[in-house]
Amino acid sequence: MAEMGKGVTAGKIASNMQKKLTRAQEKVLQKLGKADETKDEQFEQCVQNFNKQLFEGSKLQKDLRTYLASVKAMHEASKKLTECLQEVYEPEWPGREETNKVAENNDLLWTDFHQKLVDQALLTMDTYLGQFPDIKSRIAKRGRKLVDYDSARHHYESLQTAKKKDEVKIAKAEEELVKAQKVFEEMNIDLQEELPSLWNSRVGFYVNTFQSIAGLEENFHKEMSKLNQNLNDILVNLEKEHGTSTYPVKAQPRKKTKLFSRLRKKMSRNPSSHTPCSDGPSHMVKECDSTSAKANKTPSSPPDGTPVTSPETKSSVNHEPEPSTLETPGGGIPKSPSQSTEAAAAGAEAAGKEAGAEAAKTETDSGSASSSLPAVVVETFPATVNGTVEGGAPSERADMPPGFLFKVQAMHDYTATDSDELQLKTGDVVLVIPFDNPEEQDEGWLMGVKESDWLQHKEFDQCRGVFPENFTERVQ
């Protein structure tokens, strides 16, 4: 039995080898033009369409797999993002449970979307392409049977046209020809019916595939939009309860801190160091601290190049009243408190005029005490706010603090960090005044008095303080 099996196997191998040799010989003869070839142009067109359809289907399958991989990646990225939100969302914040539910539904929605794409698109695509390998092998087999048929036909014709005819060989060749023709025609007929039908089926398949993808995407994005809207409502509620979404405004760091706290401590420790300074009538008496002695020192030249007068002139004009002004009837007119901070007249000519006016005032004081208002020399200095010189002398207002420059309004809340700083709330109006010593001013900081405190208490030294300029906006 084993030998018979081996013999059968060897016979089949020999038969197959013989067929391959015969087919190869026939193809060579056909290419050389020594043997005609049976052609079917309609079938060849069907084969071309089949190859095109197979190529397009394979490309669609590849792109669909890439799309599904991208959906999977988006699912993972979205999952990590929602997990990050859950981590940063503190338990005491409102909407914690709702946020967890949104994250859970988000994960389920992505999973469902991916699974439906696999079921309704990818598996259908695999089934569609699964029929191509069998048809492709049948087309190849049909081609081989066609070569066998041509070879049998040529062999039969050669025996018939031979000079010496062998009827036995002719009959056998005829029998082989009929057999080869039958096998070929059976395969050819089946493929002639299947290939056009397969080619036409591509339209319905493409329509169903892309309709399924589009419908799944539409439902997915619709449900995802609802989840995103729920999450947005949760975050809006969180924003309302925990402040605005804007970044907090920060003040510039201060180098010269606790300016007035040091000043007030020194005043409280040395009560004799400050005495009332009469700049006018008794209701205009103000308190001068020990730091006012700095005003008697020779100041540096102003930025505009205005010459600086002697310390004696400055002291006599800005701080100590003239005896004649106290004795004469006109002495009751007070000097402006802001005159010590106003801009000086530029040029040497102005300085000369001031010296002459000083001499004239001295003569007037010694000559006649009953004369009218004496000549008073007033030396002014440029007002410096945040390192800039304010041009022009501001108009004097009795309801404003000494040296009033302009008004600002707080645009943000500011919490004071030192005792010499103002506590601001949004909407507070501050009356800006100059620093006694411009060198004590930090960049980005102003000095002022809250308008409400000034109108209520009228206490200049106790109410003034510094504040960050970028928290305010100038209104006047």
PDB file of N, CA and C in Angstrom, residues 125-217:
ATOM      1  N   MET A 125     -15.481  45.370   6.135  1.00  0.00           N
ATOM      2  CA  MET A 125     -14.409  45.528   5.152  1.00  0.00           C
ATOM      3  C   MET A 125     -13.621  44.226   4.992  1.00  0.00           C
ATOM      4  N   ASP A 126     -13.351  43.563   6.094  1.00  0.00           N
ATOM      5  CA  ASP A 126     -12.626  42.293   6.019  1.00  0.00           C
ATOM      6  C   ASP A 126     -13.434  41.235   5.280  1.00  0.00           C
ATOM      7  N   THR A 127     -14.740  41.206   5.519  1.00  0.00           N
ATOM      8  CA  THR A 127     -15.598  40.252   4.810  1.00  0.00           C
ATOM      9  C   THR A 127     -15.629  40.550   3.316  1.00  0.00           C
ATOM     10  N   TYR A 128     -15.704  41.819   2.994  1.00  0.00           N
ATOM     11  CA  TYR A 128     -15.738  42.231   1.582  1.00  0.00           C
ATOM     12  C   TYR A 128     -14.460  41.794   0.860  1.00  0.00           C
ATOM     13  N   LEU A 129     -13.319  42.042   1.501  1.00  0.00           N
ATOM     14  CA  LEU A 129     -12.047  41.687   0.862  1.00  0.00           C
ATOM     15  C   LEU A 129     -11.755  40.185   0.946  1.00  0.00           C
ATOM     16  N   GLY A 130     -12.474  39.476   1.812  1.00  0.00           N
ATOM     17  CA  GLY A 130     -12.221  38.051   1.958  1.00  0.00           C
ATOM     18  C   GLY A 130     -12.560  37.230   0.728  1.00  0.00           C
ATOM     19  N   GLN A 131     -13.406  37.764  -0.146  1.00  0.00           N
ATOM     20  CA  GLN A 131     -13.789  37.026  -1.358  1.00  0.00           C
ATOM     21  C   GLN A 131     -12.804  37.208  -2.504  1.00  0.00           C
ATOM     22  N   PHE A 132     -11.909  38.162  -2.376  1.00  0.00           N
ATOM     23  CA  PHE A 132     -10.995  38.432  -3.488  1.00  0.00           C
ATOM     24  C   PHE A 132      -9.915  37.356  -3.667  1.00  0.00           C
ATOM     25  N   PRO A 133      -9.315  36.829  -2.608  1.00  0.00           N
ATOM     26  CA  PRO A 133      -8.266  35.820  -2.825  1.00  0.00           C
ATOM     27  C   PRO A 133      -8.753  34.599  -3.609  1.00  0.00           C
ATOM     28  N   ASP A 134      -9.966  34.097  -3.319  1.00  0.00           N
ATOM     29  CA  ASP A 134     -10.485  32.926  -4.035  1.00  0.00           C
ATOM     30  C   ASP A 134     -10.703  33.243  -5.505  1.00  0.00           C
ATOM     31  N   ILE A 135     -11.299  34.395  -5.765  1.00  0.00           N
ATOM     32  CA  ILE A 135     -11.546  34.767  -7.162  1.00  0.00           C
ATOM     33  C   ILE A 135     -10.225  34.991  -7.889  1.00  0.00           C
ATOM     34  N   LYS A 136      -9.263  35.562  -7.198  1.00  0.00           N
ATOM     35  CA  LYS A 136      -7.958  35.792  -7.824  1.00  0.00           C
ATOM     36  C   LYS A 136      -7.285  34.475  -8.192  1.00  0.00           C
ATOM     37  N   SER A 137      -7.389  33.472  -7.332  1.00  0.00           N
ATOM     38  CA  SER A 137      -6.794  32.168  -7.651  1.00  0.00           C
ATOM     39  C   SER A 137      -7.545  31.483  -8.804  1.00  0.00           C
ATOM     40  N   ARG A 138      -8.838  31.686  -8.860  1.00  0.00           N
ATOM     41  CA  ARG A 138      -9.631  31.101  -9.961  1.00  0.00           C
ATOM     42  C   ARG A 138      -9.310  31.772 -11.287  1.00  0.00           C
ATOM     43  N   ILE A 139      -9.040  33.066 -11.246  1.00  0.00           N
ATOM     44  CA  ILE A 139      -8.628  33.752 -12.479  1.00  0.00           C
ATOM     45  C   ILE A 139      -7.286  33.216 -12.960  1.00  0.00           C
ATOM     46  N   ALA A 140      -6.375  33.020 -12.014  1.00  0.00           N
ATOM     47  CA  ALA A 140      -5.072  32.452 -12.393  1.00  0.00           C
ATOM     48  C   ALA A 140      -5.224  31.032 -12.946  1.00  0.00           C
ATOM     49  N   LYS A 141      -6.084  30.245 -12.325  1.00  0.00           N
ATOM     50  CA  LYS A 141      -6.309  28.870 -12.812  1.00  0.00           C
ATOM     51  C   LYS A 141      -6.969  28.880 -14.182  1.00  0.00           C
ATOM     52  N   ARG A 142      -7.883  29.790 -14.347  1.00  0.00           N
ATOM     53  CA  ARG A 142      -8.532  29.907 -15.661  1.00  0.00           C
ATOM     54  C   ARG A 142      -7.512  30.223 -16.732  1.00  0.00           C
ATOM     55  N   GLY A 143      -6.515  31.081 -16.390  1.00  0.00           N
ATOM     56  CA  GLY A 143      -5.452  31.383 -17.348  1.00  0.00           C
ATOM     57  C   GLY A 143      -4.627  30.159 -17.698  1.00  0.00           C
ATOM     58  N   ARG A 144      -4.352  29.323 -16.701  1.00  0.00           N
ATOM     59  CA  ARG A 144      -3.600  28.100 -16.980  1.00  0.00           C
ATOM     60  C   ARG A 144      -4.408  27.138 -17.847  1.00  0.00           C
ATOM     61  N   LYS A 145      -5.710  27.024 -17.591  1.00  0.00           N
ATOM     62  CA  LYS A 145      -6.559  26.138 -18.386  1.00  0.00           C
ATOM     63  C   LYS A 145      -6.688  26.646 -19.817  1.00  0.00           C
ATOM     64  N   LEU A 146      -6.622  27.972 -19.962  1.00  0.00           N
ATOM     65  CA  LEU A 146      -6.663  28.520 -21.310  1.00  0.00           C
ATOM     66  C   LEU A 146      -5.407  28.132 -22.087  1.00  0.00           C
ATOM     67  N   VAL A 147      -4.279  28.133 -21.431  1.00  0.00           N
ATOM     68  CA  VAL A 147      -3.033  27.707 -22.075  1.00  0.00           C
ATOM     69  C   VAL A 147      -3.102  26.218 -22.432  1.00  0.00           C
ATOM     70  N   ASP A 148      -3.673  25.428 -21.504  1.00  0.00           N
ATOM     71  CA  ASP A 148      -3.837  23.998 -21.798  1.00  0.00           C
ATOM     72  C   ASP A 148      -4.749  23.789 -23.007  1.00  0.00           C
ATOM     73  N   TYR A 149      -5.807  24.562 -23.064  1.00  0.00           N
ATOM     74  CA  TYR A 149      -6.735  24.443 -24.193  1.00  0.00           C
ATOM     75  C   TYR A 149      -6.037  24.817 -25.496  1.00  0.00           C
ATOM     76  N   ASP A 150      -5.287  25.924 -25.487  1.00  0.00           N
ATOM     77  CA  ASP A 150      -4.562  26.335 -26.698  1.00  0.00           C
ATOM     78  C   ASP A 150      -3.528  25.277 -27.095  1.00  0.00           C
ATOM     79  N   SER A 151      -2.861  24.704 -26.091  1.00  0.00           N
ATOM     80  CA  SER A 151      -1.848  23.693 -26.387  1.00  0.00           C
ATOM     81  C   SER A 151      -2.491  22.454 -26.997  1.00  0.00           C
ATOM     82  N   ALA A 152      -3.630  22.021 -26.438  1.00  0.00           N
ATOM     83  CA  ALA A 152      -4.333  20.840 -26.986  1.00  0.00           C
ATOM     84  C   ALA A 152      -4.858  21.131 -28.380  1.00  0.00           C
ATOM     85  N   ARG A 153      -5.328  22.335 -28.586  1.00  0.00           N
ATOM     86  CA  ARG A 153      -5.829  22.703 -29.911  1.00  0.00           C
ATOM     87  C   ARG A 153      -4.718  22.699 -30.954  1.00  0.00           C
ATOM     88  N   HIS A 154      -3.579  23.275 -30.572  1.00  0.00           N
ATOM     89  CA  HIS A 154      -2.450  23.301 -31.515  1.00  0.00           C
ATOM     90  C   HIS A 154      -1.919  21.898 -31.804  1.00  0.00           C
ATOM     91  N   HIS A 155      -1.917  21.030 -30.795  1.00  0.00           N
ATOM     92  CA  HIS A 155      -1.449  19.653 -30.987  1.00  0.00           C
ATOM     93  C   HIS A 155      -2.398  18.899 -31.913  1.00  0.00           C
ATOM     94  N   TYR A 156      -3.669  19.066 -31.728  1.00  0.00           N
ATOM     95  CA  TYR A 156      -4.669  18.410 -32.578  1.00  0.00           C
ATOM     96  C   TYR A 156      -4.560  18.905 -34.011  1.00  0.00           C
ATOM     97  N   GLU A 157      -4.397  20.222 -34.173  1.00  0.00           N
ATOM     98  CA  GLU A 157      -4.285  20.778 -35.536  1.00  0.00           C
ATOM     99  C   GLU A 157      -3.002  20.298 -36.225  1.00  0.00           C
ATOM    100  N   SER A 158      -1.933  20.184 -35.466  1.00  0.00           N
ATOM    101  CA  SER A 158      -0.673  19.725 -36.072  1.00  0.00           C
ATOM    102  C   SER A 158      -0.758  18.278 -36.525  1.00  0.00           C
ATOM    103  N   LEU A 159      -1.503  17.446 -35.785  1.00  0.00           N
ATOM    104  CA  LEU A 159      -1.677  16.046 -36.194  1.00  0.00           C
ATOM    105  C   LEU A 159      -2.541  15.943 -37.432  1.00  0.00           C
ATOM    106  N   GLN A 160      -3.506  16.808 -37.546  1.00  0.00           N
ATOM    107  CA  GLN A 160      -4.382  16.758 -38.701  1.00  0.00           C
ATOM    108  C   GLN A 160      -3.681  17.255 -39.964  1.00  0.00           C
ATOM    109  N   THR A 161      -2.797  18.171 -39.834  1.00  0.00           N
ATOM    110  CA  THR A 161      -2.098  18.719 -41.005  1.00  0.00           C
ATOM    111  C   THR A 161      -0.823  17.948 -41.325  1.00  0.00           C
ATOM    112  N   ALA A 162      -0.518  16.943 -40.530  1.00  0.00           N
ATOM    113  CA  ALA A 162       0.703  16.170 -40.807  1.00  0.00           C
ATOM    114  C   ALA A 162       0.532  15.356 -42.090  1.00  0.00           C
ATOM    115  N   LYS A 163       1.654  15.093 -42.801  1.00  0.00           N
ATOM    116  CA  LYS A 163       1.607  14.329 -44.048  1.00  0.00           C
ATOM    117  C   LYS A 163       1.233  12.882 -43.770  1.00  0.00           C
ATOM    118  N   LYS A 164       1.781  12.382 -42.679  1.00  0.00           N
ATOM    119  CA  LYS A 164       1.468  11.018 -42.296  1.00  0.00           C
ATOM    120  C   LYS A 164       0.552  11.058 -41.086  1.00  0.00           C
ATOM    121  N   LYS A 165      -0.694  10.747 -41.318  1.00  0.00           N
ATOM    122  CA  LYS A 165      -1.684  10.849 -40.267  1.00  0.00           C
ATOM    123  C   LYS A 165      -1.747   9.556 -39.472  1.00  0.00           C
ATOM    124  N   ASP A 166      -1.838   9.741 -38.171  1.00  0.00           N
ATOM    125  CA  ASP A 166      -1.999   8.624 -37.242  1.00  0.00           C
ATOM    126  C   ASP A 166      -3.339   8.808 -36.560  1.00  0.00           C
ATOM    127  N   GLU A 167      -4.273   7.980 -36.969  1.00  0.00           N
ATOM    128  CA  GLU A 167      -5.637   8.140 -36.493  1.00  0.00           C
ATOM    129  C   GLU A 167      -5.742   7.943 -34.983  1.00  0.00           C
ATOM    130  N   VAL A 168      -4.943   7.089 -34.459  1.00  0.00           N
ATOM    131  CA  VAL A 168      -5.006   6.856 -33.003  1.00  0.00           C
ATOM    132  C   VAL A 168      -4.576   8.110 -32.244  1.00  0.00           C
ATOM    133  N   LYS A 169      -3.488   8.693 -32.722  1.00  0.00           N
ATOM    134  CA  LYS A 169      -3.003   9.919 -32.069  1.00  0.00           C
ATOM    135  C   LYS A 169      -3.982  11.073 -32.258  1.00  0.00           C
ATOM    136  N   ILE A 170      -4.581  11.106 -33.441  1.00  0.00           N
ATOM    137  CA  ILE A 170      -5.540  12.187 -33.703  1.00  0.00           C
ATOM    138  C   ILE A 170      -6.754  12.039 -32.792  1.00  0.00           C
ATOM    139  N   ALA A 171      -7.216  10.851 -32.598  1.00  0.00           N
ATOM    140  CA  ALA A 171      -8.383  10.622 -31.736  1.00  0.00           C
ATOM    141  C   ALA A 171      -8.055  10.962 -30.293  1.00  0.00           C
ATOM    142  N   LYS A 172      -6.875  10.575 -29.871  1.00  0.00           N
ATOM    143  CA  LYS A 172      -6.482  10.891 -28.510  1.00  0.00           C
ATOM    144  C   LYS A 172      -6.312  12.401 -28.303  1.00  0.00           C
ATOM    145  N   ALA A 173      -5.745  13.054 -29.305  1.00  0.00           N
ATOM    146  CA  ALA A 173      -5.575  14.514 -29.217  1.00  0.00           C
ATOM    147  C   ALA A 173      -6.923  15.216 -29.212  1.00  0.00           C
ATOM    148  N   GLU A 174      -7.834  14.684 -29.973  1.00  0.00           N
ATOM    149  CA  GLU A 174      -9.169  15.278 -30.020  1.00  0.00           C
ATOM    150  C   GLU A 174      -9.860  15.124 -28.664  1.00  0.00           C
ATOM    151  N   GLU A 175      -9.671  13.957 -28.064  1.00  0.00           N
ATOM    152  CA  GLU A 175     -10.265  13.718 -26.759  1.00  0.00           C
ATOM    153  C   GLU A 175      -9.683  14.683 -25.718  1.00  0.00           C
ATOM    154  N   GLU A 176      -8.399  14.908 -25.745  1.00  0.00           N
ATOM    155  CA  GLU A 176      -7.762  15.840 -24.817  1.00  0.00           C
ATOM    156  C   GLU A 176      -8.211  17.284 -25.076  1.00  0.00           C
ATOM    157  N   LEU A 177      -8.395  17.606 -26.337  1.00  0.00           N
ATOM    158  CA  LEU A 177      -8.866  18.950 -26.684  1.00  0.00           C
ATOM    159  C   LEU A 177     -10.261  19.205 -26.133  1.00  0.00           C
ATOM    160  N   VAL A 178     -11.149  18.214 -26.313  1.00  0.00           N
ATOM    161  CA  VAL A 178     -12.514  18.381 -25.812  1.00  0.00           C
ATOM    162  C   VAL A 178     -12.513  18.517 -24.294  1.00  0.00           C
ATOM    163  N   LYS A 179     -11.675  17.746 -23.619  1.00  0.00           N
ATOM    164  CA  LYS A 179     -11.601  17.800 -22.167  1.00  0.00           C
ATOM    165  C   LYS A 179     -11.057  19.151 -21.684  1.00  0.00           C
ATOM    166  N   ALA A 180     -10.022  19.618 -22.323  1.00  0.00           N
ATOM    167  CA  ALA A 180      -9.437  20.917 -21.934  1.00  0.00           C
ATOM    168  C   ALA A 180     -10.399  22.058 -22.199  1.00  0.00           C
ATOM    169  N   GLN A 181     -11.125  21.944 -23.321  1.00  0.00           N
ATOM    170  CA  GLN A 181     -12.093  22.981 -23.660  1.00  0.00           C
ATOM    171  C   GLN A 181     -13.224  23.015 -22.643  1.00  0.00           C
ATOM    172  N   LYS A 182     -13.681  21.869 -22.210  1.00  0.00           N
ATOM    173  CA  LYS A 182     -14.777  21.799 -21.246  1.00  0.00           C
ATOM    174  C   LYS A 182     -14.367  22.417 -19.910  1.00  0.00           C
ATOM    175  N   VAL A 183     -13.181  22.031 -19.440  1.00  0.00           N
ATOM    176  CA  VAL A 183     -12.716  22.587 -18.155  1.00  0.00           C
ATOM    177  C   VAL A 183     -12.565  24.107 -18.239  1.00  0.00           C
ATOM    178  N   PHE A 184     -12.008  24.587 -19.294  1.00  0.00           N
ATOM    179  CA  PHE A 184     -11.798  26.027 -19.451  1.00  0.00           C
ATOM    180  C   PHE A 184     -13.119  26.778 -19.525  1.00  0.00           C
ATOM    181  N   GLU A 185     -14.038  26.237 -20.323  1.00  0.00           N
ATOM    182  CA  GLU A 185     -15.309  26.944 -20.508  1.00  0.00           C
ATOM    183  C   GLU A 185     -16.113  26.991 -19.207  1.00  0.00           C
ATOM    184  N   GLU A 186     -16.046  25.926 -18.417  1.00  0.00           N
ATOM    185  CA  GLU A 186     -16.764  25.933 -17.143  1.00  0.00           C
ATOM    186  C   GLU A 186     -16.228  27.050 -16.227  1.00  0.00           C
ATOM    187  N   MET A 187     -14.938  27.124 -16.111  1.00  0.00           N
ATOM    188  CA  MET A 187     -14.347  28.181 -15.266  1.00  0.00           C
ATOM    189  C   MET A 187     -14.583  29.556 -15.875  1.00  0.00           C
ATOM    190  N   ASN A 188     -14.479  29.636 -17.155  1.00  0.00           N
ATOM    191  CA  ASN A 188     -14.651  30.922 -17.826  1.00  0.00           C
ATOM    192  C   ASN A 188     -16.062  31.460 -17.650  1.00  0.00           C
ATOM    193  N   ILE A 189     -17.045  30.583 -17.755  1.00  0.00           N
ATOM    194  CA  ILE A 189     -18.446  31.015 -17.626  1.00  0.00           C
ATOM    195  C   ILE A 189     -18.716  31.521 -16.199  1.00  0.00           C
ATOM    196  N   ASP A 190     -18.224  30.763 -15.216  1.00  0.00           N
ATOM    197  CA  ASP A 190     -18.437  31.189 -13.821  1.00  0.00           C
ATOM    198  C   ASP A 190     -17.820  32.566 -13.547  1.00  0.00           C
ATOM    199  N   LEU A 191     -16.611  32.745 -14.030  1.00  0.00           N
ATOM    200  CA  LEU A 191     -15.935  34.039 -13.794  1.00  0.00           C
ATOM    201  C   LEU A 191     -16.584  35.160 -14.596  1.00  0.00           C
ATOM    202  N   GLN A 192     -17.061  34.832 -15.752  1.00  0.00           N
ATOM    203  CA  GLN A 192     -17.741  35.851 -16.568  1.00  0.00           C
ATOM    204  C   GLN A 192     -18.984  36.370 -15.865  1.00  0.00           C
ATOM    205  N   GLU A 193     -19.585  35.531 -15.032  1.00  0.00           N
ATOM    206  CA  GLU A 193     -20.778  35.956 -14.289  1.00  0.00           C
ATOM    207  C   GLU A 193     -20.406  36.659 -12.967  1.00  0.00           C
ATOM    208  N   GLU A 194     -19.374  36.165 -12.317  1.00  0.00           N
ATOM    209  CA  GLU A 194     -19.030  36.691 -10.990  1.00  0.00           C
ATOM    210  C   GLU A 194     -18.309  38.029 -11.053  1.00  0.00           C
ATOM    211  N   LEU A 195     -17.388  38.178 -11.978  1.00  0.00           N
ATOM    212  CA  LEU A 195     -16.571  39.399 -11.994  1.00  0.00           C
ATOM    213  C   LEU A 195     -17.392  40.666 -12.213  1.00  0.00           C
ATOM    214  N   PRO A 196     -18.289  40.718 -13.186  1.00  0.00           N
ATOM    215  CA  PRO A 196     -19.115  41.936 -13.328  1.00  0.00           C
ATOM    216  C   PRO A 196     -19.973  42.205 -12.087  1.00  0.00           C
ATOM    217  N   SER A 197     -20.502  41.107 -11.503  1.00  0.00           N
ATOM    218  CA  SER A 197     -21.324  41.294 -10.301  1.00  0.00           C
ATOM    219  C   SER A 197     -20.492  41.848  -9.139  1.00  0.00           C
ATOM    220  N   LEU A 198     -19.282  41.322  -8.987  1.00  0.00           N
ATOM    221  CA  LEU A 198     -18.394  41.829  -7.936  1.00  0.00           C
ATOM    222  C   LEU A 198     -18.012  43.287  -8.168  1.00  0.00           C
ATOM    223  N   TRP A 199     -17.763  43.640  -9.386  1.00  0.00           N
ATOM    224  CA  TRP A 199     -17.397  45.018  -9.734  1.00  0.00           C
ATOM    225  C   TRP A 199     -18.530  45.993  -9.407  1.00  0.00           C
ATOM    226  N   ASN A 200     -19.755  45.574  -9.689  1.00  0.00           N
ATOM    227  CA  ASN A 200     -20.896  46.453  -9.404  1.00  0.00           C
ATOM    228  C   ASN A 200     -21.203  46.543  -7.912  1.00  0.00           C
ATOM    229  N   SER A 201     -20.799  45.535  -7.160  1.00  0.00           N
ATOM    230  CA  SER A 201     -21.106  45.534  -5.725  1.00  0.00           C
ATOM    231  C   SER A 201     -20.275  46.563  -4.950  1.00  0.00           C
ATOM    232  N   ARG A 202     -19.231  47.048  -5.559  1.00  0.00           N
ATOM    233  CA  ARG A 202     -18.347  47.976  -4.844  1.00  0.00           C
ATOM    234  C   ARG A 202     -19.076  49.260  -4.451  1.00  0.00           C
ATOM    235  N   VAL A 203     -20.019  49.707  -5.310  1.00  0.00           N
ATOM    236  CA  VAL A 203     -20.722  50.966  -5.036  1.00  0.00           C
ATOM    237  C   VAL A 203     -21.523  50.850  -3.744  1.00  0.00           C
ATOM    238  N   GLY A 204     -22.318  49.805  -3.638  1.00  0.00           N
ATOM    239  CA  GLY A 204     -23.116  49.625  -2.430  1.00  0.00           C
ATOM    240  C   GLY A 204     -22.245  49.439  -1.186  1.00  0.00           C
ATOM    241  N   PHE A 205     -21.116  48.753  -1.362  1.00  0.00           N
ATOM    242  CA  PHE A 205     -20.234  48.550  -0.216  1.00  0.00           C
ATOM    243  C   PHE A 205     -19.628  49.861   0.261  1.00  0.00           C
ATOM    244  N   TYR A 206     -19.155  50.678  -0.673  1.00  0.00           N
ATOM    245  CA  TYR A 206     -18.574  51.974  -0.290  1.00  0.00           C
ATOM    246  C   TYR A 206     -19.614  52.854   0.390  1.00  0.00           C
ATOM    247  N   VAL A 207     -20.827  52.846  -0.155  1.00  0.00           N
ATOM    248  CA  VAL A 207     -21.895  53.668   0.426  1.00  0.00           C
ATOM    249  C   VAL A 207     -22.196  53.223   1.852  1.00  0.00           C
ATOM    250  N   ASN A 208     -22.381  51.927   2.050  1.00  0.00           N
ATOM    251  CA  ASN A 208     -22.702  51.426   3.392  1.00  0.00           C
ATOM    252  C   ASN A 208     -21.566  51.689   4.377  1.00  0.00           C
ATOM    253  N   THR A 209     -20.324  51.493   3.912  1.00  0.00           N
ATOM    254  CA  THR A 209     -19.179  51.681   4.811  1.00  0.00           C
ATOM    255  C   THR A 209     -19.071  53.119   5.281  1.00  0.00           C
ATOM    256  N   PHE A 210     -19.103  54.062   4.344  1.00  0.00           N
ATOM    257  CA  PHE A 210     -18.919  55.473   4.722  1.00  0.00           C
ATOM    258  C   PHE A 210     -20.163  56.033   5.410  1.00  0.00           C
ATOM    259  N   GLN A 211     -21.335  55.496   5.073  1.00  0.00           N
ATOM    260  CA  GLN A 211     -22.524  55.920   5.810  1.00  0.00           C
ATOM    261  C   GLN A 211     -22.451  55.470   7.260  1.00  0.00           C
ATOM    262  N   SER A 212     -21.965  54.262   7.476  1.00  0.00           N
ATOM    263  CA  SER A 212     -21.826  53.769   8.846  1.00  0.00           C
ATOM    264  C   SER A 212     -20.831  54.614   9.633  1.00  0.00           C
ATOM    265  N   ILE A 213     -19.692  54.925   8.998  1.00  0.00           N
ATOM    266  CA  ILE A 213     -18.677  55.742   9.679  1.00  0.00           C
ATOM    267  C   ILE A 213     -19.223  57.127   9.995  1.00  0.00           C
ATOM    268  N   ALA A 214     -19.896  57.725   9.002  1.00  0.00           N
ATOM    269  CA  ALA A 214     -20.441  59.075   9.208  1.00  0.00           C
ATOM    270  C   ALA A 214     -21.506  59.077  10.296  1.00  0.00           C
ATOM    271  N   GLY A 215     -22.383  58.070  10.289  1.00  0.00           N
ATOM    272  CA  GLY A 215     -23.425  58.004  11.307  1.00  0.00           C
ATOM    273  C   GLY A 215     -22.857  57.792  12.701  1.00  0.00           C
ATOM    274  N   LEU A 216     -21.874  56.930  12.801  1.00  0.00           N
ATOM    275  CA  LEU A 216     -21.245  56.697  14.100  1.00  0.00           C
ATOM    276  C   LEU A 216     -20.540  57.950  14.605  1.00  0.00           C
ATOM    277  N   GLU A 217     -19.866  58.645  13.713  1.00  0.00           N
ATOM    278  CA  GLU A 217     -19.194  59.891  14.113  1.00  0.00           C
ATOM    279  C   GLU A 217     -20.206  60.940  14.550  1.00  0.00           C
TER     280      GLU A 217
END
